[in-house]
mmCIF file with all atom_site columns, C-alpha atoms in Angstrom:
data_model
loop_
_atom_site.group_PDB
_atom_site.id
_atom_site.type_symbol
_atom_site.label_atom_id
_atom_site.label_alt_id
_atom_site.label_comp_id
_atom_site.label_asym_id
_atom_site.label_entity_id
_atom_site.label_seq_id
_atom_site.pdbx_PDB_ins_code
_atom_site.Cartn_x
_atom_site.Cartn_y
_atom_site.Cartn_z
_atom_site.occupancy
_atom_site.B_iso_or_equiv
_atom_site.pdbx_formal_charge
_atom_site.auth_seq_id
_atom_site.auth_comp_id
_atom_site.auth_asym_id
_atom_site.auth_atom_id
_atom_site.pdbx_PDB_model_num
ATOM 1   C CA . UNK A 1 1   ? 9.236  28.205 44.114 1.00 69.00 ? 24  UNK A CA 1
ATOM 2   C CA . UNK A 1 2   ? 7.550  26.775 41.024 1.00 81.00 ? 25  UNK A CA 1
ATOM 3   C CA . UNK A 1 3   ? 9.214  23.821 39.344 1.00 93.00 ? 26  UNK A CA 1
ATOM 4   C CA . UNK A 1 4   ? 9.919  23.241 35.675 1.00 97.00 ? 27  UNK A CA 1
ATOM 5   C CA . UNK A 1 5   ? 6.727  23.517 33.664 1.00 97.00 ? 28  UNK A CA 1
ATOM 6   C CA . UNK A 1 6   ? 6.243  21.788 30.344 1.00 98.00 ? 29  UNK A CA 1
ATOM 7   C CA . UNK A 1 7   ? 3.290  22.305 28.032 1.00 97.00 ? 30  UNK A CA 1
ATOM 8   C CA . UNK A 1 8   ? 1.365  20.624 26.678 1.00 97.00 ? 31  UNK A CA 1
ATOM 9   C CA . UNK A 1 9   ? 1.459  17.393 28.679 1.00 97.00 ? 32  UNK A CA 1
ATOM 10  C CA . UNK A 1 10  ? 0.125  15.290 25.818 1.00 97.00 ? 33  UNK A CA 1
ATOM 11  C CA . UNK A 1 11  ? 0.158  15.683 22.039 1.00 96.00 ? 34  UNK A CA 1
ATOM 12  C CA . UNK A 1 12  ? -1.098 13.539 19.200 1.00 97.00 ? 35  UNK A CA 1
ATOM 13  C CA . UNK A 1 13  ? 0.176  14.319 15.737 1.00 97.00 ? 36  UNK A CA 1
ATOM 14  C CA . UNK A 1 14  ? 0.322  12.559 12.389 1.00 97.00 ? 37  UNK A CA 1
ATOM 15  C CA . UNK A 1 15  ? 3.375  11.793 10.279 1.00 97.00 ? 38  UNK A CA 1
ATOM 16  C CA . UNK A 1 16  ? 4.705  14.766 8.367  1.00 97.00 ? 39  UNK A CA 1
ATOM 17  C CA . UNK A 1 17  ? 3.332  17.372 10.738 1.00 98.00 ? 40  UNK A CA 1
ATOM 18  C CA . UNK A 1 18  ? 5.450  19.574 12.923 1.00 98.00 ? 41  UNK A CA 1
ATOM 19  C CA . UNK A 1 19  ? 5.182  20.209 16.645 1.00 98.00 ? 42  UNK A CA 1
ATOM 20  C CA . UNK A 1 20  ? 6.383  22.788 19.164 1.00 98.00 ? 43  UNK A CA 1
ATOM 21  C CA . UNK A 1 21  ? 6.890  21.979 22.833 1.00 98.00 ? 44  UNK A CA 1
ATOM 22  C CA . UNK A 1 22  ? 7.364  24.561 25.546 1.00 98.00 ? 45  UNK A CA 1
ATOM 23  C CA . UNK A 1 23  ? 9.406  24.616 28.744 1.00 98.00 ? 46  UNK A CA 1
ATOM 24  C CA . UNK A 1 24  ? 9.460  27.195 31.513 1.00 97.00 ? 47  UNK A CA 1
ATOM 25  C CA . UNK A 1 25  ? 12.487 26.684 33.788 1.00 97.00 ? 48  UNK A CA 1
ATOM 26  C CA . UNK A 1 26  ? 12.711 27.367 37.486 1.00 96.00 ? 49  UNK A CA 1
ATOM 27  C CA . UNK A 1 27  ? 12.965 31.076 38.146 1.00 94.00 ? 50  UNK A CA 1
ATOM 28  C CA . UNK A 1 28  ? 16.594 32.170 38.010 1.00 92.00 ? 51  UNK A CA 1
ATOM 29  C CA . UNK A 1 29  ? 17.775 29.122 36.056 1.00 93.00 ? 52  UNK A CA 1
ATOM 30  C CA . UNK A 1 30  ? 19.495 30.065 32.823 1.00 92.00 ? 53  UNK A CA 1
ATOM 31  C CA . UNK A 1 31  ? 20.238 26.633 31.402 1.00 93.00 ? 54  UNK A CA 1
ATOM 32  C CA . UNK A 1 32  ? 17.583 24.505 29.744 1.00 96.00 ? 55  UNK A CA 1
ATOM 33  C CA . UNK A 1 33  ? 18.289 21.025 28.397 1.00 95.00 ? 56  UNK A CA 1
ATOM 34  C CA . UNK A 1 34  ? 15.988 18.827 26.375 1.00 97.00 ? 57  UNK A CA 1
ATOM 35  C CA . UNK A 1 35  ? 15.891 15.021 26.428 1.00 96.00 ? 58  UNK A CA 1
ATOM 36  C CA . UNK A 1 36  ? 14.007 12.334 24.554 1.00 97.00 ? 59  UNK A CA 1
ATOM 37  C CA . UNK A 1 37  ? 12.904 9.357  26.656 1.00 96.00 ? 60  UNK A CA 1
ATOM 38  C CA . UNK A 1 38  ? 11.874 6.084  25.036 1.00 93.00 ? 61  UNK A CA 1
ATOM 39  C CA . UNK A 1 39  ? 11.559 2.597  26.544 1.00 88.00 ? 62  UNK A CA 1
ATOM 40  C CA . UNK A 1 40  ? 14.329 1.222  24.351 1.00 83.00 ? 63  UNK A CA 1
ATOM 41  C CA . UNK A 1 41  ? 16.862 4.023  24.492 1.00 87.00 ? 64  UNK A CA 1
ATOM 42  C CA . UNK A 1 42  ? 16.244 5.582  27.875 1.00 89.00 ? 65  UNK A CA 1
ATOM 43  C CA . UNK A 1 43  ? 17.114 9.257  28.227 1.00 92.00 ? 66  UNK A CA 1
ATOM 44  C CA . UNK A 1 44  ? 18.900 10.771 25.259 1.00 93.00 ? 67  UNK A CA 1
ATOM 45  C CA . UNK A 1 45  ? 20.231 14.315 25.236 1.00 92.00 ? 68  UNK A CA 1
ATOM 46  C CA . UNK A 1 46  ? 18.855 16.541 22.489 1.00 95.00 ? 69  UNK A CA 1
ATOM 47  C CA . UNK A 1 47  ? 20.345 19.971 23.115 1.00 93.00 ? 70  UNK A CA 1
ATOM 48  C CA . UNK A 1 48  ? 21.006 22.613 25.713 1.00 93.00 ? 71  UNK A CA 1
ATOM 49  C CA . UNK A 1 49  ? 20.464 26.340 25.744 1.00 95.00 ? 72  UNK A CA 1
ATOM 50  C CA . UNK A 1 50  ? 22.114 28.867 28.004 1.00 93.00 ? 73  UNK A CA 1
ATOM 51  C CA . UNK A 1 51  ? 21.519 32.603 27.783 1.00 92.00 ? 74  UNK A CA 1
ATOM 52  C CA . UNK A 1 52  ? 19.653 32.167 24.491 1.00 94.00 ? 75  UNK A CA 1
ATOM 53  C CA . UNK A 1 53  ? 22.556 30.292 22.860 1.00 94.00 ? 76  UNK A CA 1
ATOM 54  C CA . UNK A 1 54  ? 22.742 26.606 22.008 1.00 93.00 ? 77  UNK A CA 1
ATOM 55  C CA . UNK A 1 55  ? 25.708 25.259 23.968 1.00 91.00 ? 78  UNK A CA 1
ATOM 56  C CA . UNK A 1 56  ? 25.553 21.529 23.378 1.00 87.00 ? 79  UNK A CA 1
ATOM 57  C CA . UNK A 1 57  ? 23.823 19.274 20.898 1.00 90.00 ? 80  UNK A CA 1
ATOM 58  C CA . UNK A 1 58  ? 23.168 15.546 20.878 1.00 90.00 ? 81  UNK A CA 1
ATOM 59  C CA . UNK A 1 59  ? 23.063 13.155 17.925 1.00 90.00 ? 82  UNK A CA 1
ATOM 60  C CA . UNK A 1 60  ? 19.649 13.940 16.546 1.00 95.00 ? 83  UNK A CA 1
ATOM 61  C CA . UNK A 1 61  ? 18.725 14.953 12.976 1.00 96.00 ? 84  UNK A CA 1
ATOM 62  C CA . UNK A 1 62  ? 18.219 18.557 11.995 1.00 95.00 ? 85  UNK A CA 1
ATOM 63  C CA . UNK A 1 63  ? 14.446 18.082 12.196 1.00 97.00 ? 86  UNK A CA 1
ATOM 64  C CA . UNK A 1 64  ? 14.895 18.651 15.923 1.00 98.00 ? 87  UNK A CA 1
ATOM 65  C CA . UNK A 1 65  ? 15.576 22.266 16.811 1.00 96.00 ? 88  UNK A CA 1
ATOM 66  C CA . UNK A 1 66  ? 15.080 24.601 19.688 1.00 97.00 ? 89  UNK A CA 1
ATOM 67  C CA . UNK A 1 67  ? 15.465 28.091 20.962 1.00 97.00 ? 90  UNK A CA 1
ATOM 68  C CA . UNK A 1 68  ? 15.572 29.999 24.203 1.00 97.00 ? 91  UNK A CA 1
ATOM 69  C CA . UNK A 1 69  ? 14.047 33.357 24.922 1.00 96.00 ? 92  UNK A CA 1
ATOM 70  C CA . UNK A 1 70  ? 15.412 36.200 27.025 1.00 95.00 ? 93  UNK A CA 1
ATOM 71  C CA . UNK A 1 71  ? 13.282 35.076 29.994 1.00 93.00 ? 94  UNK A CA 1
ATOM 72  C CA . UNK A 1 72  ? 14.974 31.619 29.759 1.00 94.00 ? 95  UNK A CA 1
ATOM 73  C CA . UNK A 1 73  ? 11.817 29.919 28.531 1.00 97.00 ? 96  UNK A CA 1
ATOM 74  C CA . UNK A 1 74  ? 12.611 27.423 25.812 1.00 98.00 ? 97  UNK A CA 1
ATOM 75  C CA . UNK A 1 75  ? 10.810 25.810 22.930 1.00 98.00 ? 98  UNK A CA 1
ATOM 76  C CA . UNK A 1 76  ? 11.620 22.666 21.041 1.00 98.00 ? 99  UNK A CA 1
ATOM 77  C CA . UNK A 1 77  ? 10.406 22.063 17.515 1.00 98.00 ? 100 UNK A CA 1
ATOM 78  C CA . UNK A 1 78  ? 10.243 18.839 15.550 1.00 98.00 ? 101 UNK A CA 1
ATOM 79  C CA . UNK A 1 79  ? 9.455  19.102 11.862 1.00 95.00 ? 102 UNK A CA 1
ATOM 80  C CA . UNK A 1 80  ? 8.296  16.393 9.454  1.00 97.00 ? 103 UNK A CA 1
ATOM 81  C CA . UNK A 1 81  ? 7.312  14.056 12.267 1.00 97.00 ? 104 UNK A CA 1
ATOM 82  C CA . UNK A 1 82  ? 8.093  10.351 11.965 1.00 97.00 ? 105 UNK A CA 1
ATOM 83  C CA . UNK A 1 83  ? 6.530  7.443  13.837 1.00 97.00 ? 106 UNK A CA 1
ATOM 84  C CA . UNK A 1 84  ? 9.827  6.965  15.679 1.00 96.00 ? 107 UNK A CA 1
ATOM 85  C CA . UNK A 1 85  ? 9.550  10.423 17.189 1.00 97.00 ? 108 UNK A CA 1
ATOM 86  C CA . UNK A 1 86  ? 6.870  9.137  19.558 1.00 97.00 ? 109 UNK A CA 1
ATOM 87  C CA . UNK A 1 87  ? 8.403  9.609  22.993 1.00 97.00 ? 110 UNK A CA 1
ATOM 88  C CA . UNK A 1 88  ? 8.338  11.506 26.245 1.00 97.00 ? 111 UNK A CA 1
ATOM 89  C CA . UNK A 1 89  ? 10.196 14.788 25.799 1.00 98.00 ? 112 UNK A CA 1
ATOM 90  C CA . UNK A 1 90  ? 11.704 16.096 28.998 1.00 98.00 ? 113 UNK A CA 1
ATOM 91  C CA . UNK A 1 91  ? 13.044 19.499 29.788 1.00 97.00 ? 114 UNK A CA 1
ATOM 92  C CA . UNK A 1 92  ? 15.491 20.137 32.621 1.00 96.00 ? 115 UNK A CA 1
ATOM 93  C CA . UNK A 1 93  ? 16.721 23.400 34.040 1.00 95.00 ? 116 UNK A CA 1
ATOM 94  C CA . UNK A 1 94  ? 19.815 24.264 36.036 1.00 92.00 ? 117 UNK A CA 1
ATOM 95  C CA . UNK A 1 95  ? 21.471 27.386 37.350 1.00 88.00 ? 118 UNK A CA 1
ATOM 96  C CA . UNK A 1 96  ? 24.580 26.969 35.224 1.00 80.00 ? 119 UNK A CA 1
ATOM 97  C CA . UNK A 1 97  ? 25.933 24.833 32.399 1.00 75.00 ? 120 UNK A CA 1
ATOM 98  C CA . UNK A 1 98  ? 26.937 22.187 34.911 1.00 77.00 ? 121 UNK A CA 1
ATOM 99  C CA . UNK A 1 99  ? 24.560 19.201 34.832 1.00 73.00 ? 122 UNK A CA 1
ATOM 100 C CA . UNK A 1 100 ? 25.361 18.295 38.409 1.00 77.00 ? 123 UNK A CA 1
ATOM 101 C CA . UNK A 1 101 ? 22.003 19.492 39.663 1.00 86.00 ? 124 UNK A CA 1
ATOM 102 C CA . UNK A 1 102 ? 19.201 19.462 37.125 1.00 91.00 ? 125 UNK A CA 1
ATOM 103 C CA . UNK A 1 103 ? 15.498 19.760 37.759 1.00 94.00 ? 126 UNK A CA 1
ATOM 104 C CA . UNK A 1 104 ? 13.224 17.980 35.321 1.00 96.00 ? 127 UNK A CA 1
ATOM 105 C CA . UNK A 1 105 ? 9.708  18.823 34.248 1.00 97.00 ? 128 UNK A CA 1
ATOM 106 C CA . UNK A 1 106 ? 7.037  16.137 33.964 1.00 97.00 ? 129 UNK A CA 1
ATOM 107 C CA . UNK A 1 107 ? 7.494  15.999 30.205 1.00 97.00 ? 130 UNK A CA 1
ATOM 108 C CA . UNK A 1 108 ? 5.367  16.152 27.091 1.00 98.00 ? 131 UNK A CA 1
ATOM 109 C CA . UNK A 1 109 ? 4.128  12.808 25.794 1.00 97.00 ? 132 UNK A CA 1
ATOM 110 C CA . UNK A 1 110 ? 4.157  12.964 21.994 1.00 98.00 ? 133 UNK A CA 1
ATOM 111 C CA . UNK A 1 111 ? 2.382  10.304 19.969 1.00 97.00 ? 134 UNK A CA 1
ATOM 112 C CA . UNK A 1 112 ? 2.873  10.272 16.208 1.00 97.00 ? 135 UNK A CA 1
ATOM 113 C CA . UNK A 1 113 ? 0.238  8.320  14.264 1.00 96.00 ? 136 UNK A CA 1
ATOM 114 C CA . UNK B 2 1   ? 33.434 5.434  25.069 1.00 55.00 ? 10  UNK B CA 1
ATOM 115 C CA . UNK B 2 2   ? 30.582 7.739  25.917 1.00 68.00 ? 11  UNK B CA 1
ATOM 116 C CA . UNK B 2 3   ? 28.198 4.998  27.016 1.00 88.00 ? 12  UNK B CA 1
ATOM 117 C CA . UNK B 2 4   ? 26.944 4.241  30.477 1.00 95.00 ? 13  UNK B CA 1
ATOM 118 C CA . UNK B 2 5   ? 25.738 0.641  30.726 1.00 96.00 ? 14  UNK B CA 1
ATOM 119 C CA . UNK B 2 6   ? 23.081 -0.057 33.332 1.00 96.00 ? 15  UNK B CA 1
ATOM 120 C CA . UNK B 2 7   ? 21.803 -3.383 34.608 1.00 96.00 ? 16  UNK B CA 1
ATOM 121 C CA . UNK B 2 8   ? 19.431 -5.009 35.220 1.00 97.00 ? 17  UNK B CA 1
ATOM 122 C CA . UNK B 2 9   ? 16.664 -3.620 33.015 1.00 95.00 ? 18  UNK B CA 1
ATOM 123 C CA . UNK B 2 10  ? 14.065 -4.637 35.575 1.00 97.00 ? 19  UNK B CA 1
ATOM 124 C CA . UNK B 2 11  ? 14.227 -5.819 39.155 1.00 97.00 ? 20  UNK B CA 1
ATOM 125 C CA . UNK B 2 12  ? 11.720 -7.284 41.579 1.00 98.00 ? 21  UNK B CA 1
ATOM 126 C CA . UNK B 2 13  ? 12.565 -7.224 45.276 1.00 98.00 ? 22  UNK B CA 1
ATOM 127 C CA . UNK B 2 14  ? 10.624 -8.230 48.354 1.00 98.00 ? 23  UNK B CA 1
ATOM 128 C CA . UNK B 2 15  ? 9.708  -5.526 50.843 1.00 97.00 ? 24  UNK B CA 1
ATOM 129 C CA . UNK B 2 16  ? 12.540 -5.143 53.320 1.00 97.00 ? 25  UNK B CA 1
ATOM 130 C CA . UNK B 2 17  ? 15.124 -6.530 50.929 1.00 98.00 ? 26  UNK B CA 1
ATOM 131 C CA . UNK B 2 18  ? 18.122 -4.862 49.306 1.00 98.00 ? 27  UNK B CA 1
ATOM 132 C CA . UNK B 2 19  ? 17.790 -3.541 45.764 1.00 98.00 ? 28  UNK B CA 1
ATOM 133 C CA . UNK B 2 20  ? 21.033 -3.310 43.794 1.00 98.00 ? 29  UNK B CA 1
ATOM 134 C CA . UNK B 2 21  ? 21.435 -1.578 40.433 1.00 98.00 ? 30  UNK B CA 1
ATOM 135 C CA . UNK B 2 22  ? 24.754 -1.514 38.629 1.00 98.00 ? 31  UNK B CA 1
ATOM 136 C CA . UNK B 2 23  ? 26.323 0.829  36.107 1.00 98.00 ? 32  UNK B CA 1
ATOM 137 C CA . UNK B 2 24  ? 29.572 0.781  34.166 1.00 97.00 ? 33  UNK B CA 1
ATOM 138 C CA . UNK B 2 25  ? 31.293 3.517  32.212 1.00 95.00 ? 34  UNK B CA 1
ATOM 139 C CA . UNK B 2 26  ? 34.268 3.772  29.887 1.00 92.00 ? 35  UNK B CA 1
ATOM 140 C CA . UNK B 2 27  ? 35.238 7.419  29.757 1.00 88.00 ? 36  UNK B CA 1
ATOM 141 C CA . UNK B 2 28  ? 37.710 8.148  32.532 1.00 87.00 ? 37  UNK B CA 1
ATOM 142 C CA . UNK B 2 29  ? 37.046 11.878 32.095 1.00 89.00 ? 38  UNK B CA 1
ATOM 143 C CA . UNK B 2 30  ? 33.693 11.497 33.856 1.00 91.00 ? 39  UNK B CA 1
ATOM 144 C CA . UNK B 2 31  ? 33.884 13.048 37.312 1.00 91.00 ? 40  UNK B CA 1
ATOM 145 C CA . UNK B 2 32  ? 30.312 13.141 38.581 1.00 93.00 ? 41  UNK B CA 1
ATOM 146 C CA . UNK B 2 33  ? 27.942 10.198 38.879 1.00 95.00 ? 42  UNK B CA 1
ATOM 147 C CA . UNK B 2 34  ? 24.322 10.935 39.827 1.00 95.00 ? 43  UNK B CA 1
ATOM 148 C CA . UNK B 2 35  ? 21.362 8.644  40.216 1.00 97.00 ? 44  UNK B CA 1
ATOM 149 C CA . UNK B 2 36  ? 17.888 9.777  39.275 1.00 97.00 ? 45  UNK B CA 1
ATOM 150 C CA . UNK B 2 37  ? 14.533 8.360  40.391 1.00 97.00 ? 46  UNK B CA 1
ATOM 151 C CA . UNK B 2 38  ? 11.480 8.620  38.171 1.00 97.00 ? 47  UNK B CA 1
ATOM 152 C CA . UNK B 2 39  ? 7.888  7.836  39.147 1.00 97.00 ? 48  UNK B CA 1
ATOM 153 C CA . UNK B 2 40  ? 5.199  7.270  36.494 1.00 93.00 ? 49  UNK B CA 1
ATOM 154 C CA . UNK B 2 41  ? 3.939  10.538 35.067 1.00 91.00 ? 50  UNK B CA 1
ATOM 155 C CA . UNK B 2 42  ? 6.808  12.506 36.573 1.00 93.00 ? 51  UNK B CA 1
ATOM 156 C CA . UNK B 2 43  ? 10.185 13.675 35.409 1.00 95.00 ? 52  UNK B CA 1
ATOM 157 C CA . UNK B 2 44  ? 13.380 12.192 36.860 1.00 96.00 ? 53  UNK B CA 1
ATOM 158 C CA . UNK B 2 45  ? 14.533 13.656 40.173 1.00 96.00 ? 54  UNK B CA 1
ATOM 159 C CA . UNK B 2 46  ? 18.073 13.665 41.495 1.00 94.00 ? 55  UNK B CA 1
ATOM 160 C CA . UNK B 2 47  ? 18.353 11.046 44.240 1.00 96.00 ? 56  UNK B CA 1
ATOM 161 C CA . UNK B 2 48  ? 22.013 10.876 45.209 1.00 95.00 ? 57  UNK B CA 1
ATOM 162 C CA . UNK B 2 49  ? 25.361 11.528 43.533 1.00 94.00 ? 58  UNK B CA 1
ATOM 163 C CA . UNK B 2 50  ? 29.036 10.734 44.019 1.00 94.00 ? 59  UNK B CA 1
ATOM 164 C CA . UNK B 2 51  ? 32.416 11.924 42.807 1.00 92.00 ? 60  UNK B CA 1
ATOM 165 C CA . UNK B 2 52  ? 35.276 9.503  42.100 1.00 90.00 ? 61  UNK B CA 1
ATOM 166 C CA . UNK B 2 53  ? 37.373 10.672 45.052 1.00 91.00 ? 62  UNK B CA 1
ATOM 167 C CA . UNK B 2 54  ? 35.168 8.686  47.457 1.00 92.00 ? 63  UNK B CA 1
ATOM 168 C CA . UNK B 2 55  ? 34.246 5.000  47.364 1.00 94.00 ? 64  UNK B CA 1
ATOM 169 C CA . UNK B 2 56  ? 30.879 5.232  49.046 1.00 96.00 ? 65  UNK B CA 1
ATOM 170 C CA . UNK B 2 57  ? 28.173 7.767  49.808 1.00 96.00 ? 66  UNK B CA 1
ATOM 171 C CA . UNK B 2 58  ? 25.140 7.116  51.954 1.00 97.00 ? 67  UNK B CA 1
ATOM 172 C CA . UNK B 2 59  ? 21.931 9.109  52.286 1.00 96.00 ? 68  UNK B CA 1
ATOM 173 C CA . UNK B 2 60  ? 19.321 7.402  54.403 1.00 97.00 ? 69  UNK B CA 1
ATOM 174 C CA . UNK B 2 61  ? 18.492 4.034  52.885 1.00 97.00 ? 70  UNK B CA 1
ATOM 175 C CA . UNK B 2 62  ? 20.284 4.884  49.630 1.00 97.00 ? 71  UNK B CA 1
ATOM 176 C CA . UNK B 2 63  ? 23.993 4.161  49.124 1.00 97.00 ? 72  UNK B CA 1
ATOM 177 C CA . UNK B 2 64  ? 26.237 4.610  46.102 1.00 96.00 ? 73  UNK B CA 1
ATOM 178 C CA . UNK B 2 65  ? 29.281 2.361  45.897 1.00 96.00 ? 74  UNK B CA 1
ATOM 179 C CA . UNK B 2 66  ? 32.004 3.491  43.502 1.00 96.00 ? 75  UNK B CA 1
ATOM 180 C CA . UNK B 2 67  ? 34.876 1.433  42.110 1.00 95.00 ? 76  UNK B CA 1
ATOM 181 C CA . UNK B 2 68  ? 37.150 3.729  40.156 1.00 93.00 ? 77  UNK B CA 1
ATOM 182 C CA . UNK B 2 69  ? 39.570 1.052  38.957 1.00 93.00 ? 78  UNK B CA 1
ATOM 183 C CA . UNK B 2 70  ? 36.747 -1.088 37.595 1.00 95.00 ? 79  UNK B CA 1
ATOM 184 C CA . UNK B 2 71  ? 34.874 1.961  36.273 1.00 95.00 ? 80  UNK B CA 1
ATOM 185 C CA . UNK B 2 72  ? 31.707 0.780  37.941 1.00 96.00 ? 81  UNK B CA 1
ATOM 186 C CA . UNK B 2 73  ? 29.250 2.224  40.396 1.00 97.00 ? 82  UNK B CA 1
ATOM 187 C CA . UNK B 2 74  ? 26.103 0.895  41.958 1.00 98.00 ? 83  UNK B CA 1
ATOM 188 C CA . UNK B 2 75  ? 23.028 2.000  43.863 1.00 98.00 ? 84  UNK B CA 1
ATOM 189 C CA . UNK B 2 76  ? 21.950 0.026  46.914 1.00 98.00 ? 85  UNK B CA 1
ATOM 190 C CA . UNK B 2 77  ? 18.513 0.572  48.422 1.00 98.00 ? 86  UNK B CA 1
ATOM 191 C CA . UNK B 2 78  ? 18.368 -0.913 51.891 1.00 98.00 ? 87  UNK B CA 1
ATOM 192 C CA . UNK B 2 79  ? 15.092 -2.016 53.501 1.00 98.00 ? 88  UNK B CA 1
ATOM 193 C CA . UNK B 2 80  ? 13.320 -1.536 50.142 1.00 98.00 ? 89  UNK B CA 1
ATOM 194 C CA . UNK B 2 81  ? 9.748  -0.256 50.422 1.00 98.00 ? 90  UNK B CA 1
ATOM 195 C CA . UNK B 2 82  ? 6.815  -0.339 47.965 1.00 97.00 ? 91  UNK B CA 1
ATOM 196 C CA . UNK B 2 83  ? 7.158  3.444  47.673 1.00 97.00 ? 92  UNK B CA 1
ATOM 197 C CA . UNK B 2 84  ? 10.619 2.886  46.163 1.00 98.00 ? 93  UNK B CA 1
ATOM 198 C CA . UNK B 2 85  ? 9.009  1.286  43.103 1.00 98.00 ? 94  UNK B CA 1
ATOM 199 C CA . UNK B 2 86  ? 10.138 3.519  40.253 1.00 97.00 ? 95  UNK B CA 1
ATOM 200 C CA . UNK B 2 87  ? 12.553 3.697  37.352 1.00 97.00 ? 96  UNK B CA 1
ATOM 201 C CA . UNK B 2 88  ? 16.138 4.477  38.307 1.00 98.00 ? 97  UNK B CA 1
ATOM 202 C CA . UNK B 2 89  ? 18.713 6.022  35.985 1.00 97.00 ? 98  UNK B CA 1
ATOM 203 C CA . UNK B 2 90  ? 22.426 6.241  36.557 1.00 97.00 ? 99  UNK B CA 1
ATOM 204 C CA . UNK B 2 91  ? 24.348 8.942  34.754 1.00 95.00 ? 100 UNK B CA 1
ATOM 205 C CA . UNK B 2 92  ? 27.828 10.313 34.278 1.00 94.00 ? 101 UNK B CA 1
ATOM 206 C CA . UNK B 2 93  ? 29.094 13.766 33.438 1.00 90.00 ? 102 UNK B CA 1
ATOM 207 C CA . UNK B 2 94  ? 32.448 15.440 33.039 1.00 86.00 ? 103 UNK B CA 1
ATOM 208 C CA . UNK B 2 95  ? 34.310 18.656 32.311 1.00 80.00 ? 104 UNK B CA 1
ATOM 209 C CA . UNK B 2 96  ? 32.458 19.260 29.032 1.00 78.00 ? 105 UNK B CA 1
ATOM 210 C CA . UNK B 2 97  ? 29.112 19.742 30.832 1.00 76.00 ? 106 UNK B CA 1
ATOM 211 C CA . UNK B 2 98  ? 27.587 16.840 28.940 1.00 82.00 ? 107 UNK B CA 1
ATOM 212 C CA . UNK B 2 99  ? 25.694 14.118 30.774 1.00 88.00 ? 108 UNK B CA 1
ATOM 213 C CA . UNK B 2 100 ? 25.132 10.535 29.648 1.00 92.00 ? 109 UNK B CA 1
ATOM 214 C CA . UNK B 2 101 ? 22.329 8.450  31.125 1.00 94.00 ? 110 UNK B CA 1
ATOM 215 C CA . UNK B 2 102 ? 22.016 4.708  31.472 1.00 95.00 ? 111 UNK B CA 1
ATOM 216 C CA . UNK B 2 103 ? 18.923 3.133  29.948 1.00 94.00 ? 112 UNK B CA 1
ATOM 217 C CA . UNK B 2 104 ? 17.156 2.771  33.269 1.00 95.00 ? 113 UNK B CA 1
ATOM 218 C CA . UNK B 2 105 ? 16.058 0.030  35.661 1.00 96.00 ? 114 UNK B CA 1
ATOM 219 C CA . UNK B 2 106 ? 12.419 -0.539 36.494 1.00 96.00 ? 115 UNK B CA 1
ATOM 220 C CA . UNK B 2 107 ? 12.286 -1.494 40.163 1.00 98.00 ? 116 UNK B CA 1
ATOM 221 C CA . UNK B 2 108 ? 9.219  -3.135 41.684 1.00 98.00 ? 117 UNK B CA 1
ATOM 222 C CA . UNK B 2 109 ? 9.046  -3.773 45.415 1.00 98.00 ? 118 UNK B CA 1
ATOM 223 C CA . UNK B 2 110 ? 6.606  -6.506 46.386 1.00 97.00 ? 119 UNK B CA 1
ATOM 224 C CA . UNK B 2 111 ? 4.483  -5.611 49.443 1.00 91.00 ? 120 UNK B CA 1
#
């Protein structure tokens, strides 16, 4: 069974640009959560999608948005990039809304110059 | 009240020694406490988890100790090996399906 796949693995953008990250969950998983990982803050929850609906949202500005498609694949978009958005963005999938067992992808490393 | 405080930030242990990472929480509504292990270039992977109705859970060389009254839990890695060198995250989740992670501990096992 394939794991969680995130693309691209690396991105370099400049301030003010926007970026879209993609996540394909494990087959059969309907919940996709997104996290931002930085050395100073650790893992911070961005948002979660289940059956194409946003179910939970963390404390991030509106520049961070996402969506989920009918095949459970999810995208995350960050508009008007800031230097502080440089981070590893992780996607995790689970069968249900419960976070008890989540499977993480390897992440997308975003660098904002 | 939603924080999970993890310590230490980094830890160096000799091969064969015991690695101990501690976490503390405030929200008594949390009812599930997992630990995740992350190797460089990889996403975190669930290592072991515990619920507050037990005080200890052991899986191989990994043990979680849980102190409900103190609102603390810890990960013990017995007979630590160089392959255990990774970043470890504690976390807590509750009825609202939200999960809060600690800031992580970078563990290095000296060969």
